[in-house]
Amino acid sequence: MTTENHISRPSTGSDPDMITQMLYTSLSRHPRGHSSDYDILQEAMRNNRSGGVTGYLLRDTDRFCQVLEGPQRVLESLYNRIHLDPRHYQIVLRMQREVRERSFLGWSMGYGSLSAEDSAVLERSFAGPPKAVLLAFGRVGRIAGVSG
């Protein structure tokens, strides 16, 4: 599995009404339920509000799957900081796109545990063609209980 270290894309001068959505996965250095999960969630809730970032963090026994959405430059900076976080590794950007509407409006950062079934579905989606990642994104939304 290849780890994507950092992202940096020049501003395209695109529509200011568009926001960026990212979905990445990573491996945790600690088991689910470790105090670091709570720390990550608390930090995200505090920092995301001020940066205009919304999203959802899902956890299975040994992995994270996180959706982030907000201004492109803010997400790029956040994603680069995520790579410096020692609580996880093998960070892989699975999807990045621009959209007009947020999927996780109202969540400075939600959190949920993945069932074995959901974890298996997401893993198959990430191993499939690019279109399968969009299906994974939709599944994350359903798990989080958001419409869209």
Coordinates of N, CA and C in Angstrom, one line a residue:
M1 N 0.8 -1.2 0.0 CA 0.0 0.0 0.0 C 0.9 1.2 0.0
T2 N 0.6 2.2 -0.8 CA 1.4 3.4 -1.0 C 0.9 4.4 0.0
T3 N 1.8 5.1 0.7 CA 1.4 6.2 1.5 C 1.6 7.5 0.8
E4 N 0.6 8.3 0.7 CA 0.7 9.6 0.1 C 1.0 10.6 1.2
N5 N 2.2 11.2 1.1 CA 2.7 12.0 2.2 C 2.0 13.4 2.3
H6 N 1.9 14.1 1.3 CA 1.3 15.5 1.4 C 0.6 15.8 0.1
I7 N -0.3 16.7 0.2 CA -0.9 17.2 -1.0 C -0.7 18.7 -1.1
S8 N -0.6 19.2 -2.2 CA -0.5 20.6 -2.5 C -0.9 20.9 -3.9
R9 N -2.0 21.5 -4.1 CA -2.4 21.8 -5.4 C -2.6 23.3 -5.6
P10 N -2.2 23.9 -6.7 CA -2.4 25.3 -6.9 C -3.9 25.6 -6.9
S11 N -4.2 26.8 -6.5 CA -5.6 27.3 -6.5 C -6.0 27.4 -8.0
T12 N -7.1 26.9 -8.3 CA -7.6 26.9 -9.7 C -8.5 28.1 -10.0
G13 N -8.7 28.9 -8.9 CA -9.6 30.1 -9.1 C -11.0 29.6 -9.4
S14 N -11.4 28.5 -8.9 CA -12.7 27.9 -9.2 C -13.8 28.7 -8.4
D15 N -15.0 28.2 -8.7 CA -16.2 28.8 -8.1 C -16.0 28.9 -6.5
P16 N -16.2 30.1 -6.0 CA -16.0 30.3 -4.5 C -17.1 29.6 -3.7
D17 N -18.2 29.2 -4.4 CA -19.3 28.5 -3.7 C -19.0 27.0 -3.5
M18 N -17.9 26.5 -4.2 CA -17.6 25.1 -4.1 C -16.8 24.8 -2.8
I19 N -16.9 23.7 -2.3 CA -16.1 23.2 -1.1 C -15.4 21.9 -1.6
T20 N -14.4 21.6 -0.9 CA -13.6 20.4 -1.1 C -14.1 19.3 -0.2
Q21 N -14.2 18.1 -0.7 CA -14.4 16.9 0.2 C -13.2 16.0 0.0
M22 N -12.8 15.4 1.1 CA -11.7 14.4 1.1 C -12.2 13.2 1.8
L23 N -11.7 12.0 1.4 CA -11.9 10.8 2.2 C -10.5 10.1 2.2
Y24 N -10.1 9.8 3.4 CA -8.8 9.1 3.5 C -9.0 8.0 4.5
T25 N -8.0 7.0 4.4 CA -8.0 5.9 5.4 C -6.6 5.9 6.0
S26 N -6.5 5.3 7.2 CA -5.2 5.1 7.8 C -5.2 4.0 8.8
L27 N -4.1 3.5 9.2 CA -4.0 2.5 10.2 C -3.7 3.1 11.6
S28 N -4.3 2.7 12.6 CA -4.2 3.2 13.9 C -3.0 2.5 14.6
R29 N -2.3 3.2 15.4 CA -1.2 2.6 16.3 C -1.8 2.0 17.6
H30 N -3.1 2.3 17.8 CA -3.7 1.8 19.0 C -5.0 1.1 18.7
P31 N -5.5 0.2 19.6 CA -6.8 -0.5 19.3 C -7.9 0.5 19.5
R32 N -9.1 0.1 18.9 CA -10.3 0.9 19.0 C -10.6 1.0 20.5
G33 N -11.1 2.1 20.9 CA -11.4 2.4 22.3 C -10.3 3.0 23.1
H34 N -9.1 3.0 22.5 CA -7.9 3.7 23.2 C -8.2 5.1 23.4
S35 N -7.7 5.7 24.5 CA -7.9 7.1 24.8 C -7.5 8.1 23.6
S36 N -6.6 7.6 22.8 CA -6.2 8.5 21.6 C -7.4 8.8 20.7
D37 N -8.4 7.8 20.6 CA -9.6 8.1 19.8 C -10.3 9.3 20.3
Y38 N -10.5 9.3 21.6 CA -11.2 10.5 22.2 C -10.4 11.8 22.0
D39 N -9.1 11.7 22.1 CA -8.3 12.9 21.9 C -8.4 13.4 20.5
I40 N -8.3 12.5 19.5 CA -8.5 12.9 18.1 C -9.8 13.6 17.9
L41 N -10.9 13.0 18.4 CA -12.2 13.5 18.2 C -12.3 14.9 18.9
Q42 N -11.8 15.1 20.1 CA -11.9 16.4 20.8 C -11.1 17.5 20.0
E43 N -9.9 17.1 19.6 CA -9.1 18.1 18.8 C -9.8 18.5 17.5
A44 N -10.4 17.5 16.8 CA -11.0 17.8 15.6 C -12.2 18.7 15.8
M45 N -13.0 18.4 16.8 CA -14.2 19.2 17.1 C -13.8 20.6 17.4
R46 N -12.8 20.8 18.1 CA -12.4 22.2 18.5 C -11.8 22.9 17.3
N47 N -10.9 22.2 16.6 CA -10.2 22.9 15.5 C -11.0 23.1 14.2
N48 N -11.9 22.1 13.9 CA -12.6 22.2 12.7 C -13.7 23.3 12.7
R49 N -14.3 23.6 13.8 CA -15.2 24.7 13.8 C -14.6 26.0 13.4
S50 N -13.4 26.3 13.9 CA -12.8 27.6 13.5 C -12.3 27.6 12.1
G51 N -12.1 26.4 11.5 CA -11.6 26.4 10.1 C -12.7 26.2 9.1
G52 N -14.0 26.0 9.6 CA -15.1 25.8 8.6 C -15.1 24.4 8.0
V53 N -14.5 23.4 8.8 CA -14.4 22.0 8.4 C -15.5 21.2 9.0
T54 N -16.1 20.4 8.3 CA -17.1 19.4 8.8 C -16.6 18.0 8.3
G55 N -17.2 17.0 9.0 CA -16.8 15.6 8.6 C -17.2 14.6 9.5
Y56 N -16.7 13.4 9.3 CA -17.0 12.2 10.1 C -15.8 11.3 10.1
L57 N -15.6 10.7 11.3 CA -14.5 9.8 11.5 C -15.1 8.4 11.9
L58 N -14.7 7.4 11.1 CA -15.2 6.1 11.4 C -14.0 5.2 11.8
R59 N -14.3 4.3 12.7 CA -13.2 3.5 13.3 C -13.6 2.0 13.3
D60 N -12.7 1.1 12.8 CA -12.9 -0.3 13.0 C -11.8 -0.7 14.0
T61 N -11.5 -2.0 14.0 CA -10.6 -2.5 15.1 C -9.2 -1.9 14.9
D62 N -8.7 -1.7 13.7 CA -7.4 -1.2 13.5 C -7.2 0.0 12.5
R63 N -8.3 0.5 12.0 CA -8.2 1.5 11.0 C -9.1 2.7 11.2
F64 N -8.8 3.8 10.6 CA -9.7 5.0 10.5 C -10.1 5.2 9.1
C65 N -11.3 5.7 8.9 CA -11.8 6.2 7.6 C -12.4 7.5 7.9
Q66 N -11.9 8.6 7.3 CA -12.4 9.9 7.7 C -12.8 10.7 6.4
V67 N -13.9 11.4 6.5 CA -14.4 12.3 5.5 C -14.2 13.7 6.1
L68 N -13.6 14.6 5.3 CA -13.4 16.0 5.7 C -14.0 16.8 4.6
E69 N -14.6 17.9 4.9 CA -15.1 18.9 3.9 C -15.0 20.3 4.4
G70 N -14.6 21.2 3.5 CA -14.4 22.6 3.8 C -13.6 23.3 2.7
P71 N -13.1 24.5 3.0 CA -12.3 25.2 2.1 C -11.0 24.4 1.7
Q72 N -10.7 24.5 0.4 CA -9.6 23.7 -0.1 C -8.3 23.9 0.6
R73 N -7.9 25.2 0.8 CA -6.6 25.5 1.5 C -6.6 25.0 2.9
V74 N -7.7 25.1 3.6 CA -7.8 24.6 5.0 C -7.6 23.1 5.0
L75 N -8.3 22.4 4.1 CA -8.2 20.9 4.1 C -6.8 20.5 3.7
E76 N -6.1 21.2 2.8 CA -4.8 20.8 2.4 C -3.8 20.9 3.6
S77 N -4.0 22.0 4.4 CA -3.2 22.2 5.6 C -3.5 21.1 6.6
L78 N -4.8 20.9 6.8 CA -5.2 19.8 7.8 C -4.7 18.5 7.4
Y79 N -4.8 18.1 6.1 CA -4.3 16.8 5.6 C -2.8 16.7 5.8
N80 N -2.1 17.8 5.6 CA -0.6 17.7 5.8 C -0.3 17.5 7.3
R81 N -1.1 18.1 8.2 CA -0.9 17.9 9.6 C -1.2 16.5 10.0
I82 N -2.3 15.9 9.4 CA -2.7 14.5 9.7 C -1.5 13.6 9.5
H83 N -0.7 13.9 8.4 CA 0.5 13.0 8.2 C 1.5 13.1 9.3
L84 N 1.5 14.2 10.0 CA 2.5 14.3 11.1 C 2.0 13.7 12.4
D85 N 0.8 13.3 12.5 CA 0.2 12.8 13.7 C 0.7 11.3 14.0
P86 N 1.4 11.1 15.1 CA 1.9 9.8 15.4 C 0.9 8.7 15.8
R87 N -0.3 9.1 15.9 CA -1.4 8.1 16.3 C -1.8 7.2 15.2
H88 N -1.4 7.5 13.9 CA -1.8 6.6 12.8 C -0.7 6.7 11.7
Y89 N -0.8 5.8 10.8 CA 0.2 5.7 9.7 C -0.5 5.1 8.5
Q90 N 0.3 4.9 7.4 CA -0.2 4.5 6.1 C -1.5 5.2 5.7
I91 N -1.4 6.5 5.7 CA -2.5 7.4 5.3 C -2.6 7.4 3.8
V92 N -3.8 7.1 3.3 CA -4.1 7.0 1.9 C -5.3 7.9 1.5
L93 N -5.0 8.9 0.7 CA -6.1 9.7 0.2 C -6.9 8.9 -0.8
R94 N -8.2 8.6 -0.5 CA -9.0 7.8 -1.4 C -9.8 8.6 -2.4
M95 N -10.2 9.8 -2.0 CA -11.0 10.7 -2.8 C -10.9 12.1 -2.5
Q96 N -10.8 13.0 -3.5 CA -10.9 14.4 -3.3 C -11.7 15.0 -4.4
R97 N -12.7 15.8 -4.1 CA -13.5 16.4 -5.1 C -14.1 17.7 -4.6
E98 N -14.6 18.5 -5.6 CA -15.3 19.7 -5.2 C -16.8 19.5 -5.4
V99 N -17.5 20.0 -4.4 CA -19.0 19.9 -4.5 C -19.6 21.3 -4.0
R100 N -20.9 21.4 -4.3 CA -21.6 22.7 -4.0 C -22.1 22.6 -2.5
E101 N -22.5 21.4 -2.1 CA -23.1 21.3 -0.8 C -22.4 20.3 0.1
R102 N -22.3 20.6 1.4 CA -21.7 19.6 2.3 C -22.6 18.4 2.5
S103 N -22.0 17.3 2.8 CA -22.7 16.1 3.1 C -22.8 15.9 4.6
F104 N -22.0 16.6 5.4 CA -21.9 16.4 6.8 C -22.1 17.7 7.6
L105 N -23.0 18.5 7.0 CA -23.4 19.8 7.6 C -23.8 19.6 9.1
G106 N -23.2 20.4 10.0 CA -23.6 20.3 11.4 C -22.7 19.4 12.2
W107 N -21.8 18.7 11.5 CA -20.8 17.8 12.2 C -19.4 18.5 12.2
S108 N -19.0 19.2 13.2 CA -17.6 19.6 13.2 C -16.7 18.4 13.2
M109 N -17.2 17.3 13.8 CA -16.6 16.0 13.5 C -17.4 15.0 14.3
G110 N -18.1 14.1 13.5 CA -18.8 13.0 14.1 C -17.9 11.8 14.2
Y111 N -18.4 10.8 15.0 CA -17.5 9.7 15.2 C -18.4 8.4 15.3
G112 N -18.0 7.3 14.7 CA -18.7 6.1 14.8 C -17.8 4.9 14.7
S113 N -18.3 3.8 15.2 CA -17.5 2.5 15.0 C -18.1 1.8 13.9
L114 N -17.2 1.2 13.1 CA -17.7 0.4 11.9 C -18.0 -1.1 12.4
S115 N -19.1 -1.6 11.9 CA -19.3 -3.0 12.1 C -18.4 -3.8 11.2
A116 N -18.2 -5.1 11.5 CA -17.4 -5.9 10.6 C -17.9 -5.9 9.2
E117 N -19.2 -5.9 9.0 CA -19.8 -5.8 7.7 C -19.5 -4.5 6.9
D118 N -19.7 -3.4 7.6 CA -19.4 -2.1 7.0 C -17.9 -2.0 6.7
S119 N -17.1 -2.5 7.6 CA -15.6 -2.4 7.3 C -15.3 -3.2 6.1
A120 N -15.8 -4.4 5.9 CA -15.6 -5.2 4.7 C -16.1 -4.6 3.5
V121 N -17.2 -4.0 3.5 CA -17.8 -3.3 2.3 C -16.8 -2.1 1.9
L122 N -16.4 -1.3 2.9 CA -15.5 -0.2 2.6 C -14.2 -0.7 2.0
E123 N -13.6 -1.7 2.6 CA -12.4 -2.3 2.1 C -12.5 -2.7 0.7
R124 N -13.6 -3.4 0.3 CA -13.8 -3.9 -1.1 C -13.9 -2.6 -2.0
S125 N -14.6 -1.6 -1.5 CA -14.8 -0.4 -2.3 C -13.5 0.3 -2.6
F126 N -12.6 0.3 -1.6 CA -11.3 1.0 -1.8 C -10.4 0.2 -2.7
A127 N -10.6 -1.1 -2.8 CA -9.8 -1.9 -3.6 C -10.3 -1.9 -5.1
G128 N -11.5 -1.4 -5.3 CA -12.2 -1.5 -6.6 C -11.8 -0.3 -7.4
P129 N -12.6 -0.1 -8.5 CA -12.4 1.0 -9.4 C -12.7 2.3 -8.7
P130 N -12.3 3.5 -9.3 CA -12.5 4.8 -8.7 C -14.0 5.0 -8.4
K131 N -14.9 4.5 -9.2 CA -16.3 4.7 -9.0 C -16.8 4.1 -7.6
A132 N -16.1 3.0 -7.3 CA -16.4 2.3 -6.0 C -16.2 3.2 -4.8
V133 N -15.2 4.1 -4.9 CA -14.9 5.0 -3.8 C -16.1 5.9 -3.5
L134 N -16.8 6.3 -4.6 CA -18.1 7.1 -4.4 C -19.1 6.3 -3.7
L135 N -19.2 5.0 -3.9 CA -20.1 4.2 -3.2 C -19.7 4.1 -1.7
A136 N -18.4 4.0 -1.5 CA -17.9 4.0 -0.1 C -18.3 5.3 0.6
F137 N -18.1 6.4 -0.1 CA -18.5 7.7 0.4 C -20.0 7.7 0.8
G138 N -20.8 7.2 0.0 CA -22.3 7.1 0.3 C -22.5 6.3 1.5
R139 N -21.8 5.2 1.6 CA -22.0 4.3 2.8 C -21.5 5.0 4.1
V140 N -20.5 5.8 4.0 CA -20.0 6.5 5.2 C -21.2 7.5 5.6
G141 N -21.8 8.1 4.6 CA -22.9 9.0 4.9 C -24.1 8.3 5.6
R142 N -24.4 7.1 5.1 CA -25.5 6.3 5.7 C -25.2 5.9 7.1
I143 N -23.9 5.5 7.3 CA -23.5 5.1 8.7 C -23.6 6.3 9.6
A144 N -23.2 7.4 9.1 CA -23.3 8.7 9.9 C -24.7 9.2 10.1
G145 N -25.6 8.6 9.3 CA -27.0 9.1 9.5 C -27.3 10.4 8.8
V146 N -26.6 10.7 7.7 CA -26.9 11.9 7.0 C -27.5 11.6 5.7
S147 N -28.3 12.5 5.2 CA -29.0 12.2 3.9 C -28.1 12.7 2.8
G148 N -28.3 12.1 1.6 CA -27.5 12.6 0.4 C -26.9 11.5 -0.3

